Amino acid sequence: MSPKVRRLVKLLSRLPGVGEKTAQRYVLWLLTAEESLSRELGSELAALRDELGPCERCGNVAEIAHGHAVCDVCRDSKRDSKVLCVVARVHDLVAIERAGSMRGRYFVLGRLLSPLEGIGPEDLPIRRLMERVGEEGVTEVIVATPPSVDGEATALLLKRELSPLGVAMTRIASGVPHGGDLEFADPITMGRALAGRRAL
Ligand SMILES: [Zn+2]
């Protein structure tokens, strides 16, 4: 294989769920498919990091305009700003949005507390979350971290840090399987998990 093909295969195989064989199949296929596809893919990928970035309010994916990135959820004036849903990753936010029953806004932590991996409370954006609760007059924080050991530990940490602010803390109901990923929960299960949330 030409070094150029090998380089592209190596890059593509760094994507999640893409092994070397699949990457090779992609490259060879792109070489024979319509030329516009690889050109368009290339230009979109090249611009990706210039045009999209984390929303400066919630961490969701947002389009960058005039040096600022504010996502569609944060821009949506019909959202209830008193309800804030805390998730670990953007994937989880997307899964909850797909269920369509969340009327509030979000806060993406970016990671979970994980003593085993050496991730402590100081590594989480707790202060920024607290500021947001205060600034926006949030009355309920829904903790939608996954039902795993790290997800539960993070929920307890949030309760300890945020409860003194006088905000109601709720946790999404199980229904999402223990250790499971919110990303893979179907919209109905996710809707039920949200509707059946309990005090934390
Ligand atoms: Zn946002």
Coordinates of C-alpha atoms and ligand atoms in Angstrom, one line a residue:
M1 CA 0.0 0.0 0.0
S2 CA 1.2 3.5 -0.7
P3 CA 2.4 5.5 2.2
K4 CA -0.4 8.0 1.6
V5 CA -3.0 5.3 1.9
R6 CA -1.3 3.9 5.0
R7 CA -1.3 7.3 6.6
L8 CA -5.0 7.8 6.0
V9 CA -5.8 4.3 7.2
K10 CA -3.8 5.0 10.4
L11 CA -5.7 8.3 11.0
L12 CA -9.2 6.8 10.4
S13 CA -8.5 3.8 12.6
R14 CA -8.1 6.2 15.5
L15 CA -11.8 6.9 15.4
P16 CA -14.0 5.0 17.9
G17 CA -15.3 1.7 16.6
V18 CA -13.1 1.9 13.4
G19 CA -10.4 -0.8 13.2
E20 CA -7.6 -0.9 10.7
K21 CA -9.6 -3.2 8.3
T22 CA -12.6 -0.9 8.3
A23 CA -10.4 2.1 7.8
Q24 CA -8.7 0.5 4.8
R25 CA -12.2 -0.3 3.4
Y26 CA -13.2 3.3 3.8
V27 CA -10.1 4.6 2.0
L28 CA -10.3 2.2 -0.9
W29 CA -14.0 2.9 -1.2
L30 CA -13.5 6.7 -1.2
L31 CA -11.0 6.3 -4.0
T32 CA -13.6 4.7 -6.2
A33 CA -16.7 6.5 -5.1
E34 CA -17.9 9.9 -6.5
E35 CA -15.0 12.3 -6.2
S36 CA -17.2 15.1 -4.7
L37 CA -17.7 12.9 -1.6
S38 CA -14.1 12.8 -0.5
R39 CA -13.6 16.5 -1.4
E40 CA -16.7 17.5 0.6
L41 CA -15.7 15.3 3.5
G42 CA -12.2 16.7 3.5
S43 CA -13.3 20.3 3.6
E44 CA -16.0 19.7 6.3
L45 CA -13.4 18.0 8.4
A46 CA -10.8 20.7 7.9
A47 CA -13.3 23.3 9.0
L48 CA -14.8 21.3 11.9
R49 CA -12.7 22.7 14.7
D50 CA -12.9 26.3 13.5
E51 CA -16.7 26.3 13.1
L52 CA -17.8 24.2 16.0
G53 CA -16.8 24.3 19.6
P54 CA -18.2 23.7 23.1
C55 CA -21.0 26.1 24.1
E56 CA -19.6 28.6 26.6
R57 CA -22.6 28.3 28.8
C58 CA -23.3 24.5 28.9
G59 CA -20.6 22.6 27.0
N60 CA -22.9 21.3 24.3
V61 CA -21.7 21.4 20.7
A62 CA -22.2 24.9 19.3
E63 CA -21.5 26.9 16.1
I64 CA -18.8 29.5 16.6
A65 CA -20.0 33.0 15.5
H66 CA -18.1 36.2 16.0
G67 CA -15.7 34.4 18.4
H68 CA -18.5 33.1 20.6
A69 CA -20.1 29.7 20.8
V70 CA -23.6 29.5 22.3
C71 CA -25.7 26.3 21.5
D72 CA -29.2 26.1 20.2
V73 CA -30.5 24.9 23.6
C74 CA -29.0 27.9 25.4
R75 CA -30.4 30.3 22.7
D76 CA -33.9 28.8 22.9
S77 CA -35.9 31.4 24.9
K78 CA -38.8 28.9 25.3
R79 CA -36.6 26.7 27.6
D80 CA -37.3 26.8 31.4
S81 CA -34.1 28.3 32.8
K82 CA -35.0 27.3 36.3
V83 CA -34.4 23.6 35.5
L84 CA -30.9 22.5 34.8
C85 CA -30.0 19.0 33.8
V86 CA -26.4 17.9 34.5
V87 CA -24.9 15.3 32.2
A88 CA -21.5 13.7 31.9
R89 CA -21.0 14.0 28.1
V90 CA -22.6 15.7 25.1
H91 CA -23.7 12.2 24.0
D92 CA -25.9 12.0 27.0
L93 CA -27.4 15.4 26.3
V94 CA -28.2 14.3 22.8
A95 CA -29.9 11.1 24.1
I96 CA -32.1 13.2 26.5
E97 CA -33.0 15.7 23.8
R98 CA -34.0 12.8 21.5
A99 CA -36.5 11.8 24.2
G100 CA -38.0 15.3 23.9
S101 CA -39.3 15.6 27.4
M102 CA -36.6 17.9 28.9
R103 CA -37.8 21.5 29.0
G104 CA -34.9 23.0 30.9
R105 CA -31.3 23.6 30.0
Y106 CA -28.1 21.6 30.4
F107 CA -24.7 21.6 32.0
V108 CA -22.1 19.2 30.6
L109 CA -19.5 18.1 33.1
G110 CA -17.1 16.6 30.5
R111 CA -16.1 13.8 32.9
L112 CA -17.2 11.8 35.9
L113 CA -15.6 11.6 39.3
S114 CA -13.4 8.5 39.2
P115 CA -11.1 7.8 42.2
L116 CA -9.8 4.7 40.3
E117 CA -8.7 6.8 37.3
G118 CA -7.4 9.6 39.6
I119 CA -10.2 12.1 38.7
G120 CA -11.1 14.0 41.8
P121 CA -13.7 16.7 42.6
E122 CA -11.1 19.4 41.7
D123 CA -11.1 18.1 38.1
L124 CA -14.8 18.7 37.6
P125 CA -16.2 22.2 36.7
I126 CA -18.2 22.4 40.0
R127 CA -17.5 26.1 40.5
R128 CA -18.8 27.0 37.0
L129 CA -21.9 24.9 37.7
M130 CA -22.5 26.7 41.0
E131 CA -22.1 30.0 39.3
R132 CA -24.7 29.1 36.7
V133 CA -27.2 27.9 39.4
G134 CA -26.8 31.3 41.1
E135 CA -26.8 33.5 38.0
E136 CA -29.8 31.9 36.4
G137 CA -31.9 31.4 39.5
V138 CA -32.1 27.6 38.9
T139 CA -34.6 26.0 41.3
E140 CA -34.1 22.3 40.3
V141 CA -30.9 20.5 39.3
I142 CA -31.6 17.1 37.6
V143 CA -28.5 14.9 37.9
A144 CA -28.5 12.7 34.8
T145 CA -25.1 11.0 35.2
P146 CA -25.1 7.3 34.2
P147 CA -26.1 4.7 36.7
S148 CA -22.5 3.4 37.1
V149 CA -20.2 3.6 40.2
D150 CA -18.6 6.8 38.9
G151 CA -22.0 8.2 37.9
E152 CA -23.4 7.6 41.4
A153 CA -20.3 9.0 43.1
T154 CA -20.6 12.1 40.9
A155 CA -24.3 12.5 41.8
L156 CA -23.4 12.4 45.5
L157 CA -20.7 15.0 45.1
L158 CA -23.1 17.3 43.2
K159 CA -25.6 16.9 46.0
R160 CA -23.0 17.8 48.6
E161 CA -21.8 20.9 46.7
L162 CA -25.1 22.2 45.4
S163 CA -27.6 21.5 48.2
P164 CA -26.3 24.4 50.4
L165 CA -27.4 26.7 47.6
G166 CA -31.0 25.8 48.4
V167 CA -31.7 24.2 45.0
A168 CA -33.8 21.0 44.7
M169 CA -31.7 18.1 43.6
T170 CA -33.2 15.2 41.7
R171 CA -31.8 12.1 40.1
I172 CA -33.2 10.4 36.9
A173 CA -35.0 7.2 37.8
S174 CA -33.5 3.8 36.9
G175 CA -34.8 2.2 33.8
V176 CA -31.5 3.0 32.2
P177 CA -29.8 -0.3 33.1
H178 CA -27.1 -0.2 35.8
G179 CA -23.7 0.4 34.4
G180 CA -25.5 1.3 31.1
D181 CA -24.9 4.2 28.9
L182 CA -27.5 6.9 28.5
E183 CA -26.5 7.2 24.9
F184 CA -28.0 3.8 24.1
A185 CA -31.3 4.2 26.0
D186 CA -34.3 4.4 23.7
P187 CA -36.3 7.6 23.8
I188 CA -39.2 6.0 25.8
T189 CA -36.9 4.6 28.5
M190 CA -35.2 8.0 28.7
G191 CA -38.5 9.8 28.9
R192 CA -39.6 7.6 31.7
A193 CA -36.3 8.0 33.5
L194 CA -36.7 11.8 33.4
A195 CA -40.4 11.7 34.4
G196 CA -39.7 9.4 37.3
R197 CA -36.8 11.4 38.7
R198 CA -36.5 11.3 42.5
A199 CA -35.1 13.6 45.2
L200 CA -31.4 13.0 45.5
Ligands
ZN1 ZN -25.4 25.7 25.6

